[in-house]
GROMACS .gro file of N, CA and C in nm:
model
  228
    1VAL      N    1  16.484  13.214  -6.634
    1VAL     CA    2  16.534  13.118  -6.523
    1VAL      C    3  16.454  13.156  -6.397
    2ALA      N    4  16.484  13.284  -6.385
    2ALA     CA    5  16.427  13.352  -6.238
    2ALA      C    6  16.332  13.494  -6.289
    3GLY      N    7  16.232  13.503  -6.196
    3GLY     CA    8  16.141  13.602  -6.205
    3GLY      C    9  15.989  13.602  -6.267
    4GLU      N   10  15.949  13.472  -6.242
    4GLU     CA   11  15.822  13.457  -6.272
    4GLU      C   12  15.732  13.533  -6.209
    5ARG      N   13  15.757  13.560  -6.041
    5ARG     CA   14  15.645  13.610  -5.953
    5ARG      C   15  15.654  13.758  -6.003
    6ARG      N   16  15.759  13.821  -6.059
    6ARG     CA   17  15.801  13.948  -6.111
    6ARG      C   18  15.730  13.960  -6.249
    7TYR      N   19  15.751  13.880  -6.307
    7TYR     CA   20  15.653  13.879  -6.438
    7TYR      C   21  15.489  13.882  -6.420
    8ARG      N   22  15.458  13.781  -6.332
    8ARG     CA   23  15.297  13.780  -6.287
    8ARG      C   24  15.237  13.918  -6.259
    9ALA      N   25  15.334  13.963  -6.166
    9ALA     CA   26  15.297  14.081  -6.072
    9ALA      C   27  15.280  14.202  -6.186
   10ALA      N   28  15.382  14.194  -6.291
   10ALA     CA   29  15.369  14.318  -6.384
   10ALA      C   30  15.241  14.318  -6.459
   11ILE      N   31  15.218  14.149  -6.497
   11ILE     CA   32  15.077  14.141  -6.565
   11ILE      C   33  14.951  14.208  -6.500
   12ILE      N   34  14.972  14.149  -6.374
   12ILE     CA   35  14.851  14.224  -6.311
   12ILE      C   36  14.831  14.361  -6.284
   13ALA      N   37  15.002  14.422  -6.257
   13ALA     CA   38  14.971  14.575  -6.286
   13ALA      C   39  14.955  14.633  -6.408
   14GLY      N   40  14.953  14.578  -6.492
   14GLY     CA   41  14.919  14.612  -6.632
   14GLY      C   42  15.033  14.672  -6.689
   15LEU      N   43  15.158  14.644  -6.678
   15LEU     CA   44  15.270  14.692  -6.742
   15LEU      C   45  15.284  14.652  -6.883
   16GLU      N   46  15.318  14.708  -6.958
   16GLU     CA   47  15.339  14.651  -7.090
   16GLU      C   48  15.472  14.615  -7.121
   17THR      N   49  15.571  14.702  -7.038
   17THR     CA   50  15.720  14.639  -7.040
   17THR      C   51  15.775  14.591  -6.915
   18VAL      N   52  15.852  14.529  -6.903
   18VAL     CA   53  15.936  14.473  -6.782
   18VAL      C   54  16.067  14.470  -6.792
   19PRO      N   55  16.152  14.584  -6.713
   19PRO     CA   56  16.281  14.565  -6.720
   19PRO      C   57  16.368  14.419  -6.707
   20VAL      N   58  16.433  14.364  -6.767
   20VAL     CA   59  16.496  14.233  -6.746
   20VAL      C   60  16.666  14.249  -6.762
   21ILE      N   61  16.729  14.149  -6.708
   21ILE     CA   62  16.863  14.148  -6.725
   21ILE      C   63  16.886  13.978  -6.785
   22VAL      N   64  16.910  13.994  -6.925
   22VAL     CA   65  16.920  13.869  -6.991
   22VAL      C   66  17.075  13.819  -6.976
   23LYS      N   67  17.110  13.682  -6.937
   23LYS     CA   68  17.222  13.617  -6.906
   23LYS      C   69  17.234  13.507  -6.979
   24LYS      N   70  17.363  13.472  -7.021
   24LYS     CA   71  17.383  13.321  -7.048
   24LYS      C   72  17.411  13.197  -6.964
   25TYR      N   73  17.340  13.121  -6.942
   25TYR     CA   74  17.372  13.039  -6.833
   25TYR      C   75  17.403  12.869  -6.903
   26ASN      N   76  17.487  12.787  -6.841
   26ASN     CA   77  17.480  12.678  -6.891
   26ASN      C   78  17.380  12.596  -6.819
   27THR      N   79  17.359  12.465  -6.828
   27THR     CA   80  17.261  12.377  -6.756
   27THR      C   81  17.292  12.362  -6.601
   28GLU      N   82  17.418  12.365  -6.586
   28GLU     CA   83  17.441  12.376  -6.430
   28GLU      C   84  17.431  12.486  -6.363
   29GLU      N   85  17.475  12.621  -6.436
   29GLU     CA   86  17.423  12.732  -6.364
   29GLU      C   87  17.273  12.764  -6.333
   30MET      N   88  17.208  12.727  -6.442
   30MET     CA   89  17.053  12.738  -6.434
   30MET      C   90  16.993  12.671  -6.340
   31THR      N   91  17.031  12.562  -6.308
   31THR     CA   92  16.999  12.467  -6.201
   31THR      C   93  16.999  12.560  -6.076
   32GLU      N   94  17.159  12.600  -6.048
   32GLU     CA   95  17.186  12.662  -5.928
   32GLU      C   96  17.102  12.795  -5.902
   33VAL      N   97  17.078  12.871  -6.010
   33VAL     CA   98  17.007  12.991  -5.999
   33VAL      C   99  16.856  12.977  -5.979
   34ALA      N  100  16.775  12.857  -6.006
   34ALA     CA  101  16.659  12.813  -6.009
   34ALA      C  102  16.646  12.758  -5.866
   35LEU      N  103  16.752  12.699  -5.790
   35LEU     CA  104  16.736  12.687  -5.688
   35LEU      C  105  16.750  12.770  -5.563
   36VAL      N  106  16.831  12.875  -5.610
   36VAL     CA  107  16.850  12.996  -5.518
   36VAL      C  108  16.710  13.052  -5.523
   37GLU      N  109  16.655  13.076  -5.631
   37GLU     CA  110  16.527  13.145  -5.647
   37GLU      C  111  16.421  13.074  -5.569
   38ASN      N  112  16.426  12.945  -5.536
   38ASN     CA  113  16.308  12.868  -5.488
   38ASN      C  114  16.336  12.853  -5.358
   39LEU      N  115  16.463  12.890  -5.298
   39LEU     CA  116  16.496  12.888  -5.158
   39LEU      C  117  16.479  13.022  -5.090
   40GLN      N  118  16.483  13.120  -5.185
   40GLN     CA  119  16.447  13.269  -5.128
   40GLN      C  120  16.294  13.285  -5.139
   41ARG      N  121  16.248  13.232  -5.229
   41ARG     CA  122  16.096  13.248  -5.263
   41ARG      C  123  16.015  13.190  -5.171
   42GLU      N  124  15.989  13.066  -5.133
   42GLU     CA  125  15.933  12.963  -5.057
   42GLU      C  126  15.963  12.908  -4.962
   43GLY      N  127  16.100  12.902  -4.918
   43GLY     CA  128  16.152  12.836  -4.841
   43GLY      C  129  16.106  12.678  -4.831
   44LEU      N  130  16.198  12.619  -4.905
   44LEU     CA  131  16.158  12.467  -4.928
   44LEU      C  132  16.191  12.411  -4.793
   45ASP      N  133  16.103  12.309  -4.774
   45ASP     CA  134  16.121  12.243  -4.635
   45ASP      C  135  16.263  12.174  -4.646
   46PRO      N  136  16.268  12.120  -4.527
   46PRO     CA  137  16.461  12.052  -4.539
   46PRO      C  138  16.453  11.938  -4.629
   47ILE      N  139  16.369  11.851  -4.623
   47ILE     CA  140  16.387  11.742  -4.724
   47ILE      C  141  16.379  11.772  -4.872
   48GLU      N  142  16.303  11.883  -4.908
   48GLU     CA  143  16.312  11.935  -5.061
   48GLU      C  144  16.419  11.998  -5.081
   49GLU      N  145  16.481  12.074  -4.980
   49GLU     CA  146  16.622  12.132  -4.994
   49GLU      C  147  16.730  12.047  -5.025
   50ALA      N  148  16.721  11.954  -4.927
   50ALA     CA  149  16.830  11.819  -4.939
   50ALA      C  150  16.834  11.763  -5.052
   51LEU      N  151  16.718  11.718  -5.124
   51LEU     CA  152  16.708  11.657  -5.235
   51LEU      C  153  16.747  11.754  -5.356
   52ALA      N  154  16.747  11.894  -5.340
   52ALA     CA  155  16.809  11.972  -5.433
   52ALA      C  156  16.937  11.972  -5.435
   53TYR      N  157  17.004  11.954  -5.322
   53TYR     CA  158  17.154  11.962  -5.323
   53TYR      C  159  17.213  11.832  -5.363
   54GLN      N  160  17.143  11.731  -5.323
   54GLN     CA  161  17.184  11.615  -5.378
   54GLN      C  162  17.168  11.597  -5.525
   55GLY      N  163  17.073  11.665  -5.579
   55GLY     CA  164  17.072  11.653  -5.723
   55GLY      C  165  17.176  11.732  -5.786
   56LEU      N  166  17.240  11.833  -5.735
   56LEU     CA  167  17.344  11.902  -5.772
   56LEU      C  168  17.484  11.837  -5.762
   57MET      N  169  17.462  11.753  -5.647
   57MET     CA  170  17.604  11.667  -5.628
   57MET      C  171  17.586  11.548  -5.733
   58ASP      N  172  17.470  11.496  -5.762
   58ASP     CA  173  17.475  11.362  -5.833
   58ASP      C  174  17.495  11.400  -5.968
   59THR      N  175  17.434  11.526  -6.017
   59THR     CA  176  17.424  11.534  -6.176
   59THR      C  177  17.572  11.614  -6.208
   60TYR      N  178  17.606  11.705  -6.126
   60TYR     CA  179  17.713  11.771  -6.156
   60TYR      C  180  17.843  11.740  -6.073
   61LYS      N  181  17.824  11.646  -6.018
   61LYS     CA  182  17.971  11.623  -5.930
   61LYS      C  183  18.014  11.736  -5.860
   62GLN      N  184  17.913  11.809  -5.780
   62GLN     CA  185  17.951  11.912  -5.678
   62GLN      C  186  18.004  11.829  -5.565
   63THR      N  187  18.060  11.901  -5.488
   63THR     CA  188  18.092  11.870  -5.347
   63THR      C  189  17.990  11.951  -5.242
   64GLN      N  190  17.957  11.911  -5.124
   64GLN     CA  191  17.930  11.970  -5.033
   64GLN      C  192  17.970  12.137  -5.037
   65GLU      N  193  18.106  12.144  -5.027
   65GLU     CA  194  18.189  12.267  -5.020
   65GLU      C  195  18.159  12.342  -5.131
   66MET      N  196  18.141  12.304  -5.240
   66MET     CA  197  18.127  12.360  -5.372
   66MET      C  198  17.993  12.430  -5.360
   67ILE      N  199  17.886  12.366  -5.327
   67ILE     CA  200  17.779  12.421  -5.324
   67ILE      C  201  17.755  12.529  -5.219
   68SER      N  202  17.766  12.486  -5.097
   68SER     CA  203  17.777  12.614  -5.016
   68SER      C  204  17.836  12.734  -5.056
   69ALA      N  205  17.963  12.738  -5.117
   69ALA     CA  206  18.037  12.861  -5.161
   69ALA      C  207  17.957  12.923  -5.289
   70ARG      N  208  17.900  12.831  -5.384
   70ARG     CA  209  17.840  12.881  -5.493
   70ARG      C  210  17.684  12.961  -5.444
   71LEU      N  211  17.642  12.905  -5.352
   71LEU     CA  212  17.501  12.937  -5.341
   71LEU      C  213  17.511  13.034  -5.196
   72GLY      N  214  17.605  13.037  -5.143
   72GLY     CA  215  17.611  13.123  -5.016
   72GLY      C  216  17.530  13.065  -4.892
   73ARG      N  217  17.535  12.947  -4.894
   73ARG     CA  218  17.469  12.877  -4.783
   73ARG      C  219  17.569  12.810  -4.694
   74SER      N  220  17.544  12.778  -4.547
   74SER     CA  221  17.629  12.731  -4.480
   74SER      C  222  17.611  12.584  -4.530
   75ARG      N  223  17.744  12.481  -4.495
   75ARG     CA  224  17.742  12.349  -4.517
   75ARG      C  225  17.662  12.265  -4.436
   76SER      N  226  17.592  12.323  -4.330
   76SER     CA  227  17.536  12.252  -4.243
   76SER      C  228  17.389  12.273  -4.278
   0.00000   0.00000   0.00000
């Protein structure tokens, strides 16, 4: 779910092995992890960020409070 940039950097650096942590996530958790990764990596514009949050609310019936608590982001 996360780590594509690290993986690509390892290939460029010629590393034969890359340490990873494998975790089991359900679909909802994978969506959240991917969103956090994208927010930290490239700073989505406000519209893209809002659409991602709306997707969590619509698909997984999350409230703004739930999203804010789980992602460590301000509700505003």
